[in-house]
CSV table of C-alpha atoms in Angstrom, one decimal:
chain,number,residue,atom,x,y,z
E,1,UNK,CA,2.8,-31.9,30.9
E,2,UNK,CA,2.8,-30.6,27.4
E,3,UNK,CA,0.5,-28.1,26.5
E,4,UNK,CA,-1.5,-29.1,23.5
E,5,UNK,CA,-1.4,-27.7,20.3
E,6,UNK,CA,-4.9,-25.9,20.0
E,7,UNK,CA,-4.0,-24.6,22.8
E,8,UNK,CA,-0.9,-22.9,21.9
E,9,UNK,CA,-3.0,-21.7,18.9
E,10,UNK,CA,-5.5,-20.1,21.3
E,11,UNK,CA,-2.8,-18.5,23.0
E,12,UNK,CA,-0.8,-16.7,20.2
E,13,UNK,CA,-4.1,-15.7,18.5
E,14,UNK,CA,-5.2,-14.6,22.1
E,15,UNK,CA,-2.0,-13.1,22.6
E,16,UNK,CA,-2.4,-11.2,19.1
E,17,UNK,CA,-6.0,-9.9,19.6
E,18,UNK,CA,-6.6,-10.0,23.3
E,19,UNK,CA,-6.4,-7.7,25.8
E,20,UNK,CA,-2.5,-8.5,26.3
E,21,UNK,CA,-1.8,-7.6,22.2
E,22,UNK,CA,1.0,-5.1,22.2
E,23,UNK,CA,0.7,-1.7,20.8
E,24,UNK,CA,2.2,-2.2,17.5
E,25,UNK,CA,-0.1,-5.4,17.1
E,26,UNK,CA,-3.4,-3.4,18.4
E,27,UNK,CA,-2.5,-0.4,15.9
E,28,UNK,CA,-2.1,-2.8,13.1
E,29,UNK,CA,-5.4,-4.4,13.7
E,30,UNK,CA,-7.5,-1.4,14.0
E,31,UNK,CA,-5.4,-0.4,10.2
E,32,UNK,CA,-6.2,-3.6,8.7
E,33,UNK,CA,-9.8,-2.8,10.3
E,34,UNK,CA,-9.9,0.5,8.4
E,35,UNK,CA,-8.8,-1.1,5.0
E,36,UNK,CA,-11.8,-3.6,5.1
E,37,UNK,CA,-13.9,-0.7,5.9
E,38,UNK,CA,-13.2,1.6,3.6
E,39,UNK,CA,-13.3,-1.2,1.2
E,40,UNK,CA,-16.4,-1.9,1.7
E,41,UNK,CA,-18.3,1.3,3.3
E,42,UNK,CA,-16.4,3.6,1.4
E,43,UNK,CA,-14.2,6.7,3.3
E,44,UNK,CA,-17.6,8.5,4.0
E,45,UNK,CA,-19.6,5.6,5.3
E,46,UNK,CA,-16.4,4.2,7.2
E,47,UNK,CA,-16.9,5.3,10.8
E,48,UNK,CA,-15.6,4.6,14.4
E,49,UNK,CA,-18.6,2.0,14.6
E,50,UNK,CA,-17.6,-0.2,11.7
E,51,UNK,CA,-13.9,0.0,12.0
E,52,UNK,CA,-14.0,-1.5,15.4
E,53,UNK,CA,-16.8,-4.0,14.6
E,54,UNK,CA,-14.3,-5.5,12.0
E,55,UNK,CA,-11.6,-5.4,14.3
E,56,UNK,CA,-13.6,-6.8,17.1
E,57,UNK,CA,-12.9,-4.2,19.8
E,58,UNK,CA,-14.0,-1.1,21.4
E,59,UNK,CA,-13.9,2.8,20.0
E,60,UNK,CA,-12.1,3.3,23.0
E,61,UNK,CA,-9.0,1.3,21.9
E,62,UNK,CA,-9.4,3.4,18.7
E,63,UNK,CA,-9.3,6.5,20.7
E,64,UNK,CA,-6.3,5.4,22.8
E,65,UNK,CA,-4.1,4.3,20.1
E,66,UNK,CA,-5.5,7.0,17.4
E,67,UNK,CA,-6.9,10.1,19.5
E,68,UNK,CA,-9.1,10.4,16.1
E,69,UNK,CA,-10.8,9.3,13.1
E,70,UNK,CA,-9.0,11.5,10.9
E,71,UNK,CA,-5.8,10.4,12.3
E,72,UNK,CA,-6.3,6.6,11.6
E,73,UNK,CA,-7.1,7.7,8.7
E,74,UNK,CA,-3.8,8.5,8.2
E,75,UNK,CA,-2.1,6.2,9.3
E,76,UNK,CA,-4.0,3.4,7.2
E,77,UNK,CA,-2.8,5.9,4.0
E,78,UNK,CA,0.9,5.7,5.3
E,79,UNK,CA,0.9,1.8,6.4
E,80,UNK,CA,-0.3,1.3,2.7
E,81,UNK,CA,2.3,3.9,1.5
E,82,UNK,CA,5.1,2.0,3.2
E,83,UNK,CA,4.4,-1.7,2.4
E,84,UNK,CA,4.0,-0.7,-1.4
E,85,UNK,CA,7.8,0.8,-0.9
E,86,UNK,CA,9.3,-1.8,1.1
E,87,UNK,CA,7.9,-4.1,-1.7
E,88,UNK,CA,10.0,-2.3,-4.3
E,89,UNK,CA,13.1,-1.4,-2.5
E,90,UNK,CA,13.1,-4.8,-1.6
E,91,UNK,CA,12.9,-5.9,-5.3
E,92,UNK,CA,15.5,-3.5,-6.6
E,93,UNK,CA,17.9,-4.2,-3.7
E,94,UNK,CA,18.0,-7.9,-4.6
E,95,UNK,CA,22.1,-8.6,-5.1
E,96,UNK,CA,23.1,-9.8,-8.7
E,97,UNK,CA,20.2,-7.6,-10.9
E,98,UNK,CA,21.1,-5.7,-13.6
E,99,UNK,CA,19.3,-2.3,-14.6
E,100,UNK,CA,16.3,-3.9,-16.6
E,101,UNK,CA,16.0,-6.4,-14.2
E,102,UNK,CA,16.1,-3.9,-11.3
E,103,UNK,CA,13.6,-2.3,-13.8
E,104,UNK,CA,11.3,-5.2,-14.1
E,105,UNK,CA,11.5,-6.0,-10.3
E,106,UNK,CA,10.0,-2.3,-10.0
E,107,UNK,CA,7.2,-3.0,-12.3
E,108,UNK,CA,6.9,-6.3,-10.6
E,109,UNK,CA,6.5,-4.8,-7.2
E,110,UNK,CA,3.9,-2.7,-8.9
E,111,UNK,CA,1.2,-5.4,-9.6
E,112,UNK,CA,2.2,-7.9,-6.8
E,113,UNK,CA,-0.7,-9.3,-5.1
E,114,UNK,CA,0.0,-8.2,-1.9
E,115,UNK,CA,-0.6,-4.9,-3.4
E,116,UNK,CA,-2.4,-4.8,-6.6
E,117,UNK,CA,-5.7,-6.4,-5.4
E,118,UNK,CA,-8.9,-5.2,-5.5
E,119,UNK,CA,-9.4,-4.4,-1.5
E,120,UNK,CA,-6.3,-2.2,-1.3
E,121,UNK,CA,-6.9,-0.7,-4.8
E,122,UNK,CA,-10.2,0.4,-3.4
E,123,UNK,CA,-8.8,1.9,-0.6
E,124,UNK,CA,-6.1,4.3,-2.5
E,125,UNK,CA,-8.8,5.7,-5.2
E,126,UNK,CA,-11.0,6.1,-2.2
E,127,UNK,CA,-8.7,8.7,-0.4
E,128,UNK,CA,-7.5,10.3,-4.2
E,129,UNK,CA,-11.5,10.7,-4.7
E,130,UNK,CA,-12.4,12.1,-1.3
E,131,UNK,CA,-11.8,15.8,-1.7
E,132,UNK,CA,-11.4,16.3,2.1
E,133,UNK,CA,-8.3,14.0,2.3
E,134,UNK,CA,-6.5,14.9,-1.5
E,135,UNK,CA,-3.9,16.8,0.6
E,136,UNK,CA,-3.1,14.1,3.1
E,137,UNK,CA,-2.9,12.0,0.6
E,138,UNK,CA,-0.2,13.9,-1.7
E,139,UNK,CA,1.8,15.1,1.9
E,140,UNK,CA,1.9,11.2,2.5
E,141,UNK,CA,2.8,9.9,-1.0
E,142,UNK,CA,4.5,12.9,-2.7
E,143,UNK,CA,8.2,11.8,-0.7
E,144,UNK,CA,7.5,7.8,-1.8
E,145,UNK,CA,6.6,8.5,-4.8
E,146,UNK,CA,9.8,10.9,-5.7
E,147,UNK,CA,11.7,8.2,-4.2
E,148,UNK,CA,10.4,5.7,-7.0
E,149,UNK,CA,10.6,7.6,-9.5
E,150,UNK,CA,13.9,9.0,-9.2
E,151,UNK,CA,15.2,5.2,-8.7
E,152,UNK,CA,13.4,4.3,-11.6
E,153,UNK,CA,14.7,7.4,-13.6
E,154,UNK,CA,18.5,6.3,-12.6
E,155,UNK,CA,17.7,2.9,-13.9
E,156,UNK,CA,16.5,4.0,-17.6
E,157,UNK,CA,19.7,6.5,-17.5
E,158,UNK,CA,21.9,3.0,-16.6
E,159,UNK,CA,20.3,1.4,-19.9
E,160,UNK,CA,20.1,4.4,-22.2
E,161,UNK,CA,23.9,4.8,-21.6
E,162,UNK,CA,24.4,1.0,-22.5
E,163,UNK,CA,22.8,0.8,-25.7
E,164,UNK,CA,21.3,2.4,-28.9
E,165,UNK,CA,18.9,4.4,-26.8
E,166,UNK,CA,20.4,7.8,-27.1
E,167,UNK,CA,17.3,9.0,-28.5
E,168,UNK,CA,15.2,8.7,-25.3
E,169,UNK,CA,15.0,10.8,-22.2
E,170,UNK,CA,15.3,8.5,-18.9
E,171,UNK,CA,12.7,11.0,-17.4
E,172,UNK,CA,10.5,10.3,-19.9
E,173,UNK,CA,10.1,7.0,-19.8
E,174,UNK,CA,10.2,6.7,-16.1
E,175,UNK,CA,7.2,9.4,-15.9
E,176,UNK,CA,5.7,7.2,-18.8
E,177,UNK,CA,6.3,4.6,-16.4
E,178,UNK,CA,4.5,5.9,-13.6
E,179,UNK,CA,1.4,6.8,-15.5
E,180,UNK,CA,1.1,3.2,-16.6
E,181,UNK,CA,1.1,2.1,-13.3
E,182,UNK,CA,-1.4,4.6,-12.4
E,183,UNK,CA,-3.7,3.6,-15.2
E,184,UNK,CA,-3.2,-0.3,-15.3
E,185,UNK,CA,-4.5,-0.1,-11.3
E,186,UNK,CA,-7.4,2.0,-12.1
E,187,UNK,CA,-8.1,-0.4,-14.8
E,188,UNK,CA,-8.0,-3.4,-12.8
E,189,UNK,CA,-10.3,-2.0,-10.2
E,190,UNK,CA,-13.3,-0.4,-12.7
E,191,UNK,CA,-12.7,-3.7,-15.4
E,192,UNK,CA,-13.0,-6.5,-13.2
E,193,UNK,CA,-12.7,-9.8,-15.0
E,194,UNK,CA,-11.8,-8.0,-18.1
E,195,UNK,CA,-8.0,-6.4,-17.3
E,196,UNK,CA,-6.4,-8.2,-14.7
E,197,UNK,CA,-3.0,-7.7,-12.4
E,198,UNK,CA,-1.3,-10.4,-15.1
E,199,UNK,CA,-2.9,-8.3,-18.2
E,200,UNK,CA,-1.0,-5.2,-16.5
């Protein structure tokens, strides 16, 4: 006899947050918890108590997959890290671009939804704010962040050599660039309603 459909449902999302969740599932979950805390609570006022009451489980699954606070932590920083740069390599690897459009896909990456909203933004000036986690934060992001840049850099170098842009310095623009993207996202999180992720 067939199974029926709410019950399948029950199963996989039993399967995702139940006691039988895999590892990478379970560490995922308690991440995701951490975002929506520190969204909301702020890094200082995010603790073991409100992490796991969003994720619906115990410190001890914390413990067991993290040892630590401070190392969740950390992990939340790099899981954000790494979805913002598969989001752009993915954009720039896309077969058939040329070097604006590569470019484009860059800044495109930049402000897509996934990324640029106002939970996640939260999240990022939270750890560059909180003093005691600046250095995690530049250990974690420094590598990414050359990465971009240095992509980015080779692109404007691809266009300045195809056209009447001699006069410019590909490392300019792309640090130009970068500070844009910086201050569009800072915008978007302090101007609510006023600058948004299309204004950027």
């Amino acid at each position: 006899m067939e199974t029926p459909p709410a019950t399948d449902k029950a199963a996989r999302r039993d399967a995702r947050t139940g006691r039988t969740a895999s590892k990478a599932v379970r560490r995922e979950q308690l991440i995701k918890a951490t975002i929506d805390s520190i969204a909301k609570h702020g890094i200082s006022g995010t603790t073991m108590t409100t992490i796991t009451g969003f994720a619906g489980l115990s410190v001890g699954i914390v413990n067991f997959h993290f040892d630590s606070k401070e190392n969740l932590f950390s992990e939340t920083l790099r899981f954000l890290a790494n979805e913002h740069r598969e989001m752009w390599l993915k954009a720039v690897s896309t077969a058939g671009l040329s070097a604006p459009e590569k470019l484009l896909a860059i800044v495109d990456a930049e402000f897509h939804p996934q990324i640029c909203n106002r939970k996640k933004l939260t999240v990022w000036s939270a750890f560059y704010g909180e003093s005691g986690y600046r250095k995690s934060y530049r250990y974690i992001m420094t590598q990414i962040d050359t990465e971009r840049w240095e992509t980015s850099t080779a692109l404007c170098q691809k266009i300045i050599d195809s056209g009447a842009f001699d006069h410019l310095k590909a490392e300019d623009v792309a640090d130009t660039l970068e500070g844009l993207f910086d201050g569009f996202c800072l915008n978007i999180l302090i101007y609510p309603g006023e600058f948004t992720r299309e204004n950027a």
